[in-house]
Amino acid sequence: MSKLTDTIDEQVRWNDRAGLKDVNDLNQAIHEGRIGDIIRTAEALQEKKLATIAEKIAANPKIKIILLAGPSSSGKTSTSKRLSIQLMTCWKKPVALSMDNWFLNRENTPLDENGEKDYESIFALDLEQFNQDLQDLIDGKEVQLPTYNFQTGEREYRGNTLKLEEDILLILEGIHALNPLLSDKIAREHKFLIYASALTGLRMEGDTRISTSDNRLLRRMCRDNATRGCSAEETLARWPSVRRGEEKWIFPYQENADCFFNTAMIYEFSALYPKSAKLLSEIPVESPQMAEAHRLLHFLTYFTPIPDKEIPTNSLLREFIGGSVFDVG
């Protein structure tokens, strides 16, 4: 059985044990005023899982680098920050770096099948320099860290340095984190690989499972509107391209992970409902995205909405609905 299947089955078993087998059970719990306990339990389960992962990493002194991957709107940023806190409770000193800083200069970016610059390609990164810098860090050397200037399209060095002193762990988050080509020069024993995704185990009725893609799409719609000013129409228009990139660069490598972290919350569709329904209802009827908007609006009507105030400010879901205590913008 795959790690992906195991992770979803684990969520289904917890749902069943909690008496929340499907959407009807969730709605009933909301109407009975039990949603607070459900939210707190779901949050505690995620925190417990992160604590277990952190303890596993901390127990292995050979691990120097944590590579975290996941598809769009899987909650990678919040996962990285919450994992960092758990690692600190294990007396480790996590340092998070963006893989984007190792982008090739824009003029050297590879082209896609349409002749456009392909920033999603793993070959848009300077893999040779990336591996050299990581190996130098593992060897205890001080490394000059690059910063990618998105305005000029060039990699710059601004005097930022890093040395992996005792108990320092490097966390690198990005879509290519599990691709063997990314860090093929680094010994496997020095790396810990995590795959994060919203793998909902909630069912509609009977055995009808909710699409994990729809879960992430609703998340992205809410976040893009809040942080980038994008309309739901714009998010829906981009989604097919995002999905093609995931199929090519992320999903083929997910089973390489040492562990899966499920970012889905059993209550989250009810929490996403108010904002996402409002955004979807603003799409013009003549829009090419109207059919998809109608489908999603109909889907949301199966859920009883819950207000934002019910969601803890350190919840991973706050990355998408706003109000997070973490810097996740």
Short mmCIF file of C-alpha atoms in Angstrom, two decimals:
data_model
loop_
_atom_site.label_atom_id
_atom_site.label_comp_id
_atom_site.label_asym_id
_atom_site.label_seq_id
_atom_site.Cartn_x
_atom_site.Cartn_y
_atom_site.Cartn_z
CA MET A 1 0.00 0.00 0.00
CA SER A 2 1.30 3.48 -0.84
CA LYS A 3 2.10 6.15 1.76
CA LEU A 4 -0.58 8.31 0.16
CA THR A 5 -3.26 5.65 0.65
CA ASP A 6 -2.08 4.97 4.21
CA THR A 7 -2.38 8.66 5.07
CA ILE A 8 -5.92 8.99 3.70
CA ASP A 9 -7.01 5.74 5.39
CA GLU A 10 -5.63 7.00 8.70
CA GLN A 11 -7.78 10.12 8.39
CA VAL A 12 -10.86 8.07 7.49
CA ARG A 13 -10.36 5.85 10.55
CA TRP A 14 -10.15 8.88 12.84
CA ASN A 15 -13.26 10.40 11.28
CA ASP A 16 -15.19 7.17 11.75
CA ARG A 17 -14.07 6.82 15.36
CA ALA A 18 -15.13 10.41 16.06
CA GLY A 19 -18.56 9.71 14.58
CA LEU A 20 -17.91 12.01 11.62
CA LYS A 21 -18.18 9.63 8.71
CA ASP A 22 -19.66 12.12 6.26
CA VAL A 23 -20.84 15.68 5.71
CA ASN A 24 -24.20 15.01 7.36
CA ASP A 25 -22.43 14.01 10.60
CA LEU A 26 -20.31 17.16 10.47
CA ASN A 27 -23.35 19.38 9.90
CA GLN A 28 -25.20 17.76 12.76
CA ALA A 29 -22.23 18.36 15.08
CA ILE A 30 -22.23 22.03 14.07
CA HIS A 31 -25.98 22.39 14.74
CA GLU A 32 -25.54 20.69 18.13
CA GLY A 33 -22.80 23.12 19.15
CA ARG A 34 -20.03 20.51 19.18
CA ILE A 35 -17.84 22.09 16.48
CA GLY A 36 -15.52 23.75 19.02
CA ASP A 37 -14.37 20.41 20.40
CA ILE A 38 -14.01 19.01 16.87
CA ILE A 39 -11.81 21.94 15.82
CA ARG A 40 -9.61 21.68 18.91
CA THR A 41 -9.22 17.93 18.49
CA ALA A 42 -8.34 18.24 14.79
CA GLU A 43 -5.75 20.91 15.58
CA ALA A 44 -4.29 18.79 18.38
CA LEU A 45 -3.97 15.78 16.08
CA GLN A 46 -1.99 17.84 13.56
CA GLU A 47 0.26 19.26 16.27
CA LYS A 48 0.86 15.77 17.66
CA LYS A 49 1.85 14.53 14.20
CA LEU A 50 4.29 17.42 13.75
CA ALA A 51 5.76 16.75 17.18
CA THR A 52 6.34 13.10 16.22
CA ILE A 53 8.05 14.15 12.97
CA ALA A 54 10.25 16.65 14.83
CA GLU A 55 11.27 14.06 17.41
CA LYS A 56 12.19 11.60 14.67
CA ILE A 57 14.36 14.20 12.95
CA ALA A 58 15.99 15.37 16.18
CA ALA A 59 16.86 11.79 17.16
CA ASN A 60 19.04 11.34 14.07
CA PRO A 61 22.22 13.48 14.30
CA LYS A 62 23.09 12.74 10.66
CA ILE A 63 20.09 14.72 9.38
CA LYS A 64 21.11 18.25 8.40
CA ILE A 65 18.54 19.20 5.78
CA ILE A 66 14.73 18.94 5.78
CA LEU A 67 13.13 19.05 2.34
CA LEU A 68 9.40 19.84 2.31
CA ALA A 69 7.26 19.50 -0.82
CA GLY A 70 3.60 19.58 -1.66
CA PRO A 71 1.15 20.78 -4.31
CA SER A 72 -0.38 24.24 -4.48
CA SER A 73 -2.23 25.37 -1.34
CA SER A 74 -1.22 22.34 0.65
CA GLY A 75 -0.12 24.54 3.55
CA LYS A 76 3.64 24.12 3.13
CA THR A 77 4.49 27.52 4.61
CA SER A 78 2.50 27.01 7.81
CA THR A 79 3.74 23.44 8.07
CA SER A 80 7.34 24.65 7.85
CA LYS A 81 6.80 27.26 10.56
CA ARG A 82 4.94 24.92 12.90
CA LEU A 83 7.55 22.19 12.38
CA SER A 84 10.24 24.75 13.23
CA ILE A 85 8.56 25.38 16.58
CA GLN A 86 8.40 21.66 17.33
CA LEU A 87 12.07 21.28 16.41
CA MET A 88 12.93 24.08 18.84
CA THR A 89 11.22 22.10 21.62
CA CYS A 90 13.70 19.33 20.72
CA TRP A 91 16.59 21.80 21.27
CA LYS A 92 17.23 22.24 17.56
CA LYS A 93 17.77 25.52 15.72
CA PRO A 94 15.82 25.44 12.43
CA VAL A 95 16.72 27.84 9.63
CA ALA A 96 14.32 28.17 6.69
CA LEU A 97 15.58 29.12 3.22
CA SER A 98 13.73 29.60 -0.06
CA MET A 99 14.76 27.49 -3.03
CA ASP A 100 13.79 30.45 -5.22
CA ASN A 101 17.09 32.10 -4.31
CA TRP A 102 18.89 29.53 -6.47
CA PHE A 103 16.95 30.41 -9.62
CA LEU A 104 19.04 30.78 -12.74
CA ASN A 105 19.31 34.29 -14.08
CA ARG A 106 16.18 34.98 -16.09
CA GLU A 107 18.00 34.96 -19.42
CA ASN A 108 19.06 31.35 -18.76
CA THR A 109 15.62 30.07 -17.74
CA PRO A 110 14.54 27.04 -19.84
CA LEU A 111 11.59 27.32 -22.19
CA ASP A 112 8.42 25.25 -22.17
CA GLU A 113 6.71 23.61 -25.15
CA ASN A 114 5.17 26.97 -26.09
CA GLY A 115 8.48 28.80 -26.09
CA GLU A 116 7.69 30.59 -22.80
CA LYS A 117 10.07 30.73 -19.85
CA ASP A 118 9.29 27.74 -17.64
CA TYR A 119 9.75 28.86 -14.04
CA GLU A 120 8.07 25.67 -12.79
CA SER A 121 10.79 23.45 -14.26
CA ILE A 122 13.40 22.04 -11.91
CA PHE A 123 15.94 23.16 -14.50
CA ALA A 124 15.02 26.77 -13.76
CA LEU A 125 17.18 26.27 -10.65
CA ASP A 126 20.98 26.33 -10.61
CA LEU A 127 21.22 22.71 -9.47
CA GLU A 128 25.01 22.60 -9.51
CA GLN A 129 25.39 25.65 -7.26
CA PHE A 130 22.52 24.51 -5.03
CA ASN A 131 24.16 21.13 -4.41
CA GLN A 132 27.58 22.69 -3.87
CA ASP A 133 26.20 25.11 -1.29
CA LEU A 134 24.35 22.36 0.56
CA GLN A 135 27.39 20.10 0.61
CA ASP A 136 29.59 22.94 1.88
CA LEU A 137 27.07 23.56 4.67
CA ILE A 138 27.05 19.88 5.62
CA ASP A 139 30.87 19.94 5.65
CA GLY A 140 30.77 22.74 8.20
CA LYS A 141 31.82 25.54 5.88
CA GLU A 142 30.41 29.05 5.91
CA VAL A 143 28.43 29.66 2.74
CA GLN A 144 27.55 32.88 0.95
CA LEU A 145 23.79 32.73 0.45
CA PRO A 146 22.25 34.02 -2.77
CA THR A 147 19.17 36.22 -3.02
CA TYR A 148 17.11 36.17 -6.19
CA ASN A 149 16.03 39.61 -7.36
CA PHE A 150 12.64 39.09 -9.02
CA GLN A 151 12.69 42.61 -10.44
CA THR A 152 15.98 42.26 -12.31
CA GLY A 153 15.76 38.51 -12.81
CA GLU A 154 19.26 37.97 -11.45
CA ARG A 155 20.79 36.12 -8.50
CA GLU A 156 22.62 38.46 -6.13
CA TYR A 157 24.96 38.11 -3.17
CA ARG A 158 24.26 40.66 -0.46
CA GLY A 159 26.58 39.48 2.31
CA ASN A 160 24.20 36.91 3.81
CA THR A 161 26.06 33.87 5.12
CA LEU A 162 25.23 30.65 6.92
CA LYS A 163 27.18 28.01 8.77
CA LEU A 164 25.52 24.90 10.17
CA GLU A 165 26.69 25.11 13.76
CA GLU A 166 25.71 22.41 16.23
CA ASP A 167 21.97 21.66 16.31
CA ILE A 168 21.16 23.89 13.31
CA LEU A 169 18.82 22.27 10.80
CA LEU A 170 18.13 23.67 7.34
CA ILE A 171 14.51 23.63 6.14
CA LEU A 172 13.96 24.00 2.39
CA GLU A 173 10.41 24.20 1.09
CA GLY A 174 9.47 23.98 -2.58
CA ILE A 175 7.66 22.06 -5.28
CA HIS A 176 10.83 20.16 -6.30
CA ALA A 177 11.93 19.17 -2.80
CA LEU A 178 11.29 15.44 -3.35
CA ASN A 179 12.72 15.28 -6.87
CA PRO A 180 15.99 13.28 -6.70
CA LEU A 181 17.57 15.66 -9.24
CA LEU A 182 17.29 18.57 -6.81
CA SER A 183 19.87 17.33 -4.31
CA ASP A 184 21.39 14.28 -6.00
CA LYS A 185 24.91 15.19 -4.84
CA ILE A 186 23.88 15.14 -1.16
CA ALA A 187 24.07 11.83 0.71
CA ARG A 188 20.61 10.48 1.54
CA GLU A 189 21.48 10.07 5.22
CA HIS A 190 21.75 13.85 5.62
CA LYS A 191 18.23 14.52 4.27
CA PHE A 192 14.73 14.11 5.65
CA LEU A 193 11.93 14.37 3.09
CA ILE A 194 8.36 15.44 3.91
CA TYR A 195 5.34 15.49 1.61
CA ALA A 196 2.50 17.77 2.74
CA SER A 197 -0.94 17.82 1.16
CA ALA A 198 -4.60 18.27 2.02
CA LEU A 199 -5.78 14.66 1.93
CA THR A 200 -9.32 14.93 3.19
CA GLY A 201 -10.90 11.74 4.40
CA LEU A 202 -14.36 13.24 4.71
CA ARG A 203 -17.09 11.64 2.59
CA MET A 204 -20.19 13.14 1.06
CA GLU A 205 -22.60 10.23 1.37
CA GLY A 206 -21.80 6.55 1.46
CA ASP A 207 -18.33 6.02 0.01
CA THR A 208 -18.22 9.16 -2.13
CA ARG A 209 -14.93 10.88 -1.26
CA ILE A 210 -14.37 14.63 -1.55
CA SER A 211 -11.78 15.67 -4.12
CA THR A 212 -8.48 16.76 -2.58
CA SER A 213 -8.02 19.02 -5.62
CA ASP A 214 -11.25 20.88 -4.81
CA ASN A 215 -10.04 21.24 -1.24
CA ARG A 216 -6.85 22.97 -2.37
CA LEU A 217 -8.62 25.03 -5.03
CA LEU A 218 -10.97 26.60 -2.47
CA ARG A 219 -8.01 27.30 -0.20
CA ARG A 220 -6.07 28.97 -3.02
CA MET A 221 -9.07 31.03 -4.06
CA CYS A 222 -9.38 32.52 -0.59
CA ARG A 223 -5.64 33.10 -0.11
CA ASP A 224 -5.02 34.60 -3.57
CA ASN A 225 -7.83 37.07 -3.05
CA ALA A 226 -6.54 38.13 0.37
CA THR A 227 -2.81 38.31 -0.39
CA ARG A 228 -2.62 39.00 -4.13
CA GLY A 229 -5.90 40.70 -4.91
CA CYS A 230 -6.88 37.96 -7.37
CA SER A 231 -10.52 37.31 -8.15
CA ALA A 232 -12.01 33.83 -8.00
CA GLU A 233 -12.36 34.02 -11.77
CA GLU A 234 -8.59 34.53 -12.15
CA THR A 235 -7.79 31.68 -9.77
CA LEU A 236 -10.10 29.29 -11.63
CA ALA A 237 -8.56 30.29 -14.97
CA ARG A 238 -5.04 29.50 -13.72
CA TRP A 239 -5.95 26.24 -11.98
CA PRO A 240 -5.61 23.87 -15.00
CA SER A 241 -2.05 25.13 -15.57
CA VAL A 242 -1.24 24.69 -11.88
CA ARG A 243 -2.57 21.14 -11.99
CA ARG A 244 -0.49 20.29 -15.06
CA GLY A 245 2.62 21.48 -13.25
CA GLU A 246 1.76 19.32 -10.23
CA GLU A 247 1.26 16.24 -12.39
CA LYS A 248 4.67 16.80 -13.98
CA TRP A 249 6.85 18.00 -11.11
CA ILE A 250 5.27 16.94 -7.79
CA PHE A 251 3.03 13.87 -7.80
CA PRO A 252 5.56 11.51 -9.48
CA TYR A 253 7.93 11.98 -6.52
CA GLN A 254 5.57 12.01 -3.54
CA GLU A 255 6.36 8.44 -2.50
CA ASN A 256 10.03 9.42 -2.09
CA ALA A 257 9.06 11.15 1.16
CA ASP A 258 10.15 9.77 4.52
CA CYS A 259 6.76 10.81 5.85
CA PHE A 260 3.46 12.32 4.74
CA PHE A 261 1.85 15.16 6.64
CA ASN A 262 -1.87 15.57 6.09
CA THR A 263 -2.83 19.23 6.26
CA ALA A 264 -6.57 18.66 5.73
CA MET A 265 -8.99 19.61 8.50
CA ILE A 266 -12.27 17.76 8.82
CA TYR A 267 -14.08 21.04 9.49
CA GLU A 268 -12.37 23.20 6.88
CA PHE A 269 -15.00 23.22 4.13
CA SER A 270 -17.41 24.77 6.60
CA ALA A 271 -14.77 27.35 7.50
CA LEU A 272 -13.94 28.09 3.84
CA TYR A 273 -17.61 28.28 2.87
CA PRO A 274 -18.41 31.94 3.75
CA LYS A 275 -15.49 33.55 1.93
CA SER A 276 -15.22 31.17 -1.04
CA ALA A 277 -18.98 31.28 -1.74
CA LYS A 278 -18.87 35.08 -1.76
CA LEU A 279 -15.92 35.11 -4.18
CA LEU A 280 -17.53 32.54 -6.49
CA SER A 281 -20.82 34.44 -6.55
CA GLU A 282 -18.97 37.51 -7.89
CA ILE A 283 -17.95 35.75 -11.12
CA PRO A 284 -19.90 37.21 -14.08
CA VAL A 285 -22.45 34.88 -15.67
CA GLU A 286 -20.80 35.33 -19.08
CA SER A 287 -17.38 34.23 -17.75
CA PRO A 288 -15.77 31.05 -19.18
CA GLN A 289 -15.27 30.04 -15.54
CA MET A 290 -18.97 30.20 -14.67
CA ALA A 291 -19.64 26.48 -15.09
CA GLU A 292 -16.86 25.57 -12.67
CA ALA A 293 -17.99 28.29 -10.27
CA HIS A 294 -21.53 26.90 -10.35
CA ARG A 295 -20.23 23.39 -9.60
CA LEU A 296 -18.23 24.59 -6.60
CA LEU A 297 -21.08 26.71 -5.27
CA HIS A 298 -23.41 23.71 -5.46
CA PHE A 299 -20.79 21.60 -3.64
CA LEU A 300 -20.48 24.14 -0.83
CA THR A 301 -24.24 24.10 -0.17
CA TYR A 302 -23.84 20.64 1.36
CA PHE A 303 -21.95 22.21 4.28
CA THR A 304 -23.08 24.27 7.24
CA PRO A 305 -20.83 27.35 7.45
CA ILE A 306 -18.89 28.27 10.59
CA PRO A 307 -17.48 31.75 11.35
CA ASP A 308 -13.77 32.59 11.23
CA LYS A 309 -13.73 33.37 14.95
CA GLU A 310 -13.95 29.64 15.70
CA ILE A 311 -10.55 28.97 14.07
CA PRO A 312 -7.40 29.29 16.24
CA THR A 313 -4.92 31.91 15.02
CA ASN A 314 -2.12 29.31 14.86
CA SER A 315 -4.20 26.96 12.71
CA LEU A 316 -2.76 25.97 9.36
CA LEU A 317 -6.11 26.98 7.86
CA ARG A 318 -5.38 30.61 8.80
CA GLU A 319 -2.83 30.65 5.97
CA PHE A 320 -5.84 30.71 3.64
CA ILE A 321 -8.61 32.53 5.49
CA GLY A 322 -6.33 35.16 7.07
CA GLY A 323 -5.52 36.07 10.66
CA SER A 324 -2.53 33.75 11.11
CA VAL A 325 0.00 34.42 13.86
CA PHE A 326 2.66 33.29 11.38
CA ASP A 327 4.11 35.32 8.53
CA VAL A 328 2.46 33.37 5.68
CA GLY A 329 1.62 36.15 3.27
#
